[in-house]
Coordinates of C-alpha atoms and ligand atoms in Angstrom, one line a residue:
G1 CA 14.9 11.8 16.4
L2 CA 14.2 8.9 14.2
K3 CA 15.8 6.2 16.4
T4 CA 14.4 7.6 19.7
F5 CA 10.9 7.3 18.2
W6 CA 11.1 4.1 16.3
Q7 CA 13.2 2.0 18.7
G8 CA 10.8 -0.7 20.0
K9 CA 7.8 0.6 18.0
S10 CA 5.9 -2.0 16.0
L11 CA 5.1 -1.3 12.3
L12 CA 2.9 -3.1 9.8
I13 CA 3.4 -2.4 6.1
T14 CA 1.7 -3.6 3.0
A15 CA 3.6 -3.4 -0.3
G16 CA 3.5 -4.3 -3.9
P17 CA 0.6 -5.1 -6.2
T18 CA -2.2 -7.6 -5.7
Y19 CA -2.9 -10.2 -8.4
E20 CA -6.6 -11.1 -9.0
N21 CA -6.9 -14.5 -10.6
I22 CA -9.1 -14.9 -13.7
D23 CA -8.4 -18.6 -14.1
P24 CA -5.5 -20.9 -13.2
V25 CA -3.1 -19.2 -15.6
R26 CA -4.3 -15.6 -15.9
F27 CA -4.7 -12.7 -13.6
I28 CA -5.3 -8.9 -13.4
G29 CA -2.4 -7.0 -11.9
N30 CA -0.7 -3.6 -11.8
R31 CA 2.7 -2.1 -12.2
S32 CA 3.6 -1.6 -8.5
S33 CA 7.1 -2.8 -7.8
G34 CA 6.8 -2.8 -4.0
K35 CA 10.1 -0.8 -3.8
M36 CA 8.6 2.0 -1.7
G37 CA 7.1 -0.3 1.0
F38 CA 10.2 -2.4 1.1
A39 CA 12.4 0.7 1.5
I40 CA 10.2 1.8 4.4
A41 CA 10.4 -1.7 6.0
E42 CA 14.2 -1.7 5.7
T43 CA 14.7 1.8 7.1
A44 CA 12.3 1.2 10.0
A45 CA 14.0 -2.0 10.9
K46 CA 17.4 -0.3 10.9
A47 CA 15.9 2.4 13.2
G48 CA 15.0 -0.4 15.7
A49 CA 11.3 -0.9 14.9
K50 CA 9.7 -4.3 14.9
V51 CA 8.5 -4.6 11.3
T52 CA 6.0 -7.0 9.7
L53 CA 5.8 -6.6 5.9
I54 CA 2.9 -8.0 4.0
A55 CA 4.0 -8.3 0.4
G56 CA 2.1 -8.9 -2.8
P57 CA 3.8 -10.6 -5.7
V58 CA 7.1 -8.7 -6.1
N59 CA 10.7 -9.6 -7.0
L60 CA 12.5 -8.1 -4.0
A61 CA 14.7 -9.5 -1.2
T62 CA 13.4 -9.4 2.3
P63 CA 15.2 -6.6 4.3
Q64 CA 17.2 -7.7 7.3
N65 CA 15.2 -8.1 10.6
V66 CA 11.9 -7.8 8.8
K67 CA 9.1 -10.4 9.2
R68 CA 7.7 -11.0 5.7
I69 CA 4.3 -12.5 4.8
D70 CA 3.7 -13.2 1.2
V71 CA 0.2 -12.8 -0.3
R72 CA -1.2 -12.7 -3.8
S73 CA -4.7 -11.3 -3.9
A74 CA -6.4 -8.4 -2.1
E75 CA -8.5 -10.8 0.0
Q76 CA -5.4 -12.6 1.2
M77 CA -3.7 -9.3 2.0
F78 CA -6.9 -8.2 3.9
D79 CA -6.8 -11.5 6.0
A80 CA -3.1 -10.9 6.9
V81 CA -3.7 -7.3 7.9
Q82 CA -6.7 -8.3 10.0
Q83 CA -4.5 -10.8 11.9
H84 CA -1.8 -8.2 12.6
Y85 CA -3.1 -4.6 12.8
A86 CA -4.3 -4.7 16.4
S87 CA -0.8 -5.4 17.8
V88 CA 1.1 -2.6 16.0
D89 CA 1.7 1.2 16.7
V90 CA 1.7 2.2 13.1
F91 CA 0.2 0.8 9.9
I92 CA 1.5 2.0 6.5
S93 CA -0.5 0.9 3.5
A94 CA 1.9 1.2 0.6
A95 CA 0.4 -1.6 -1.5
A96 CA -1.4 -1.0 -4.8
V97 CA -4.4 -3.0 -3.9
A98 CA -6.6 -4.0 -6.9
D99 CA -9.9 -2.1 -6.6
F100 CA -11.8 -5.1 -8.1
R101 CA -11.5 -8.8 -8.4
V102 CA -13.0 -11.3 -10.8
A103 CA -16.4 -12.3 -9.6
D104 CA -16.2 -16.0 -10.4
M105 CA -12.7 -17.3 -10.9
A106 CA -12.7 -20.1 -13.4
Q107 CA -11.4 -23.5 -12.1
Q108 CA -10.1 -24.4 -15.5
K109 CA -8.3 -22.4 -18.1
I110 CA -10.9 -20.4 -20.0
K111 CA -11.1 -21.5 -23.7
K112 CA -11.2 -19.0 -26.6
Q113 CA -14.7 -18.7 -27.9
S114 CA -14.0 -19.0 -31.7
D115 CA -17.4 -17.7 -32.5
S116 CA -17.0 -14.4 -30.7
D117 CA -14.8 -11.3 -30.9
E118 CA -15.7 -10.2 -27.4
M119 CA -15.6 -11.5 -24.0
T120 CA -16.8 -10.0 -20.7
L121 CA -15.3 -10.4 -17.2
K122 CA -17.5 -9.6 -14.3
L123 CA -15.6 -7.8 -11.5
I124 CA -16.6 -7.1 -7.9
K125 CA -15.2 -4.6 -5.5
N126 CA -12.4 -5.6 -3.2
P127 CA -12.4 -4.6 0.5
D128 CA -10.6 -1.2 1.1
I129 CA -8.0 -2.5 3.5
V130 CA -6.6 0.8 4.8
A131 CA -10.1 2.3 5.3
W132 CA -11.2 -0.8 7.2
V133 CA -8.2 -0.5 9.6
A134 CA -8.9 3.2 10.1
Q135 CA -12.5 2.3 11.2
Q136 CA -11.4 0.0 14.0
V137 CA -11.6 1.3 17.6
D138 CA -8.2 -0.2 18.4
K139 CA -6.6 1.3 15.3
P140 CA -2.9 2.1 15.0
F141 CA -1.6 5.4 13.5
V142 CA -2.8 4.8 9.9
V143 CA -0.8 6.0 6.9
G144 CA -2.1 5.7 3.3
F145 CA -0.7 6.4 -0.1
A146 CA -2.3 8.2 -3.0
A147 CA -0.8 7.6 -6.4
E148 CA -2.3 9.8 -9.0
T149 CA -1.5 11.0 -12.5
Q150 CA -3.2 14.4 -11.9
N151 CA -4.5 16.7 -9.1
V152 CA -2.4 14.7 -6.7
I153 CA -2.6 16.8 -3.5
E154 CA -6.3 17.6 -3.9
Y155 CA -7.2 13.8 -4.3
A156 CA -4.9 12.9 -1.5
K157 CA -6.5 15.3 1.0
D158 CA -9.9 14.0 0.0
K159 CA -8.7 10.4 0.6
L160 CA -7.2 11.4 4.0
V161 CA -10.7 12.6 5.2
R162 CA -12.8 10.0 3.4
K163 CA -10.8 7.0 4.6
N164 CA -10.3 8.5 8.1
L165 CA -6.5 8.2 7.8
D166 CA -4.0 9.9 10.1
M167 CA -1.6 10.7 7.3
I168 CA -1.4 10.3 3.5
C169 CA 1.6 10.3 1.2
A170 CA 0.7 11.8 -2.2
N171 CA 2.8 10.8 -5.2
Q172 CA 2.6 11.7 -8.8
V173 CA 2.8 8.6 -11.0
G174 CA 3.3 8.2 -14.7
D175 CA 6.1 9.7 -16.9
N176 CA 8.6 7.3 -15.3
L177 CA 7.7 8.6 -11.8
G178 CA 6.6 6.4 -8.9
F179 CA 5.6 3.0 -10.1
E180 CA 8.5 0.8 -11.2
S181 CA 10.9 3.6 -10.6
N182 CA 13.8 3.8 -8.0
E183 CA 13.0 7.4 -7.3
N184 CA 9.9 9.1 -6.0
E185 CA 8.5 12.5 -5.0
L186 CA 6.2 12.5 -2.0
V187 CA 4.0 15.1 -0.4
L188 CA 3.3 14.0 3.3
I189 CA 0.0 15.3 4.6
T190 CA -1.8 15.2 7.9
A191 CA -4.7 17.3 9.1
Q192 CA -2.2 19.8 10.5
H193 CA 0.9 19.5 8.4
Q194 CA 2.1 19.3 4.8
Q195 CA 5.7 18.6 3.7
T196 CA 6.9 18.2 0.2
N197 CA 9.9 15.9 -0.3
P198 CA 11.5 16.6 -3.7
L199 CA 12.5 13.8 -6.1
S200 CA 15.0 11.4 -4.4
S201 CA 15.7 7.7 -3.9
K202 CA 13.0 5.6 -2.3
S203 CA 15.3 4.9 0.6
Q204 CA 15.7 8.7 1.2
Q205 CA 11.9 9.1 0.9
A206 CA 11.5 6.3 3.5
L207 CA 13.8 8.1 5.9
D208 CA 12.0 11.4 5.5
L209 CA 8.6 9.7 5.8
L210 CA 9.6 7.9 9.0
S211 CA 11.0 11.1 10.4
F212 CA 7.8 13.0 9.6
I213 CA 5.8 10.3 11.5
A214 CA 8.2 10.6 14.4
K215 CA 7.6 14.3 14.5
N216 CA 3.8 14.3 14.0
E217 CA 2.8 11.1 15.8
A218 CA 4.7 12.5 18.8
I219 CA 2.7 15.8 18.9
R220 CA -0.7 14.2 17.9
Ligands
C5P1 O1 -8.5 4.8 -3.2 P1 -7.1 4.5 -3.6 O2 -6.9 3.1 -4.1 O3 -6.4 5.5 -4.4 O4 -6.3 4.6 -2.1 C1 -5.0 4.3 -2.0 C2 -4.7 3.9 -0.6 O5 -5.6 3.0 -0.2 C3 -3.3 3.2 -0.5 O6 -2.8 3.4 0.8 C4 -3.7 1.7 -0.7 O7 -2.8 0.9 -0.1 C5 -5.1 1.7 0.0 N1 -6.0 0.7 -0.5 C6 -6.4 -0.4 0.3 N2 -7.3 -1.3 -0.1 C7 -7.9 -1.1 -1.3 C8 -7.6 0.0 -2.1 C9 -6.6 0.9 -1.7 O8 -5.8 -0.6 1.4 N3 -8.8 -2.0 -1.7

């Protein structure tokens, strides 16, 4: 069962968005609320796991018995993950990490150019945190998320293989689903198994997800 598996296991979770600074007062962000990752952290801690939660900028209380590390950017999240991944049994990457960051963050507030109707920001690729963890020889059981507005399962399966993940949780976003919402519908996918969990609260999804890992990690 859930408790038998998770009791004493250590779990690292990333959650929330990342903010990529443009200048001291502006950033590029996304609509991730962090609720899914926080629900997983809370449920796992209740089941007896030792939980470290690396959180992007979110407005959520820290669940009981969870060690929380706050970060802002993808690079800061990557640093925190690099410091912690090697000592855990399972890594769940629920964060909506920005794919790109601003190439040269301005040290002063960027002024409006009154002579121009356009401005260009140069972006460079952020490290893919979950793919990096999945490449390490001492990697934990690695779980990713795939939030898509279309072809959810197909893209998720592709990501599972391409990023060398042990498991991926596919969720349809948009139309009030997923991001910012309190409810979610997840399809849990490993190389061997696929399980669809119909629309329910994020805490119910967390419970089903942790039970699925307990089942599949055990028989891996
Ligand atoms: O490729 P895509 O961003 O759709 O992949 C989503 C999965 O990859 C999520 O688990 C997310 O946390 C992770 N990810 C990451 N680092 C990135 C981009 C995505 O860990 N730079």
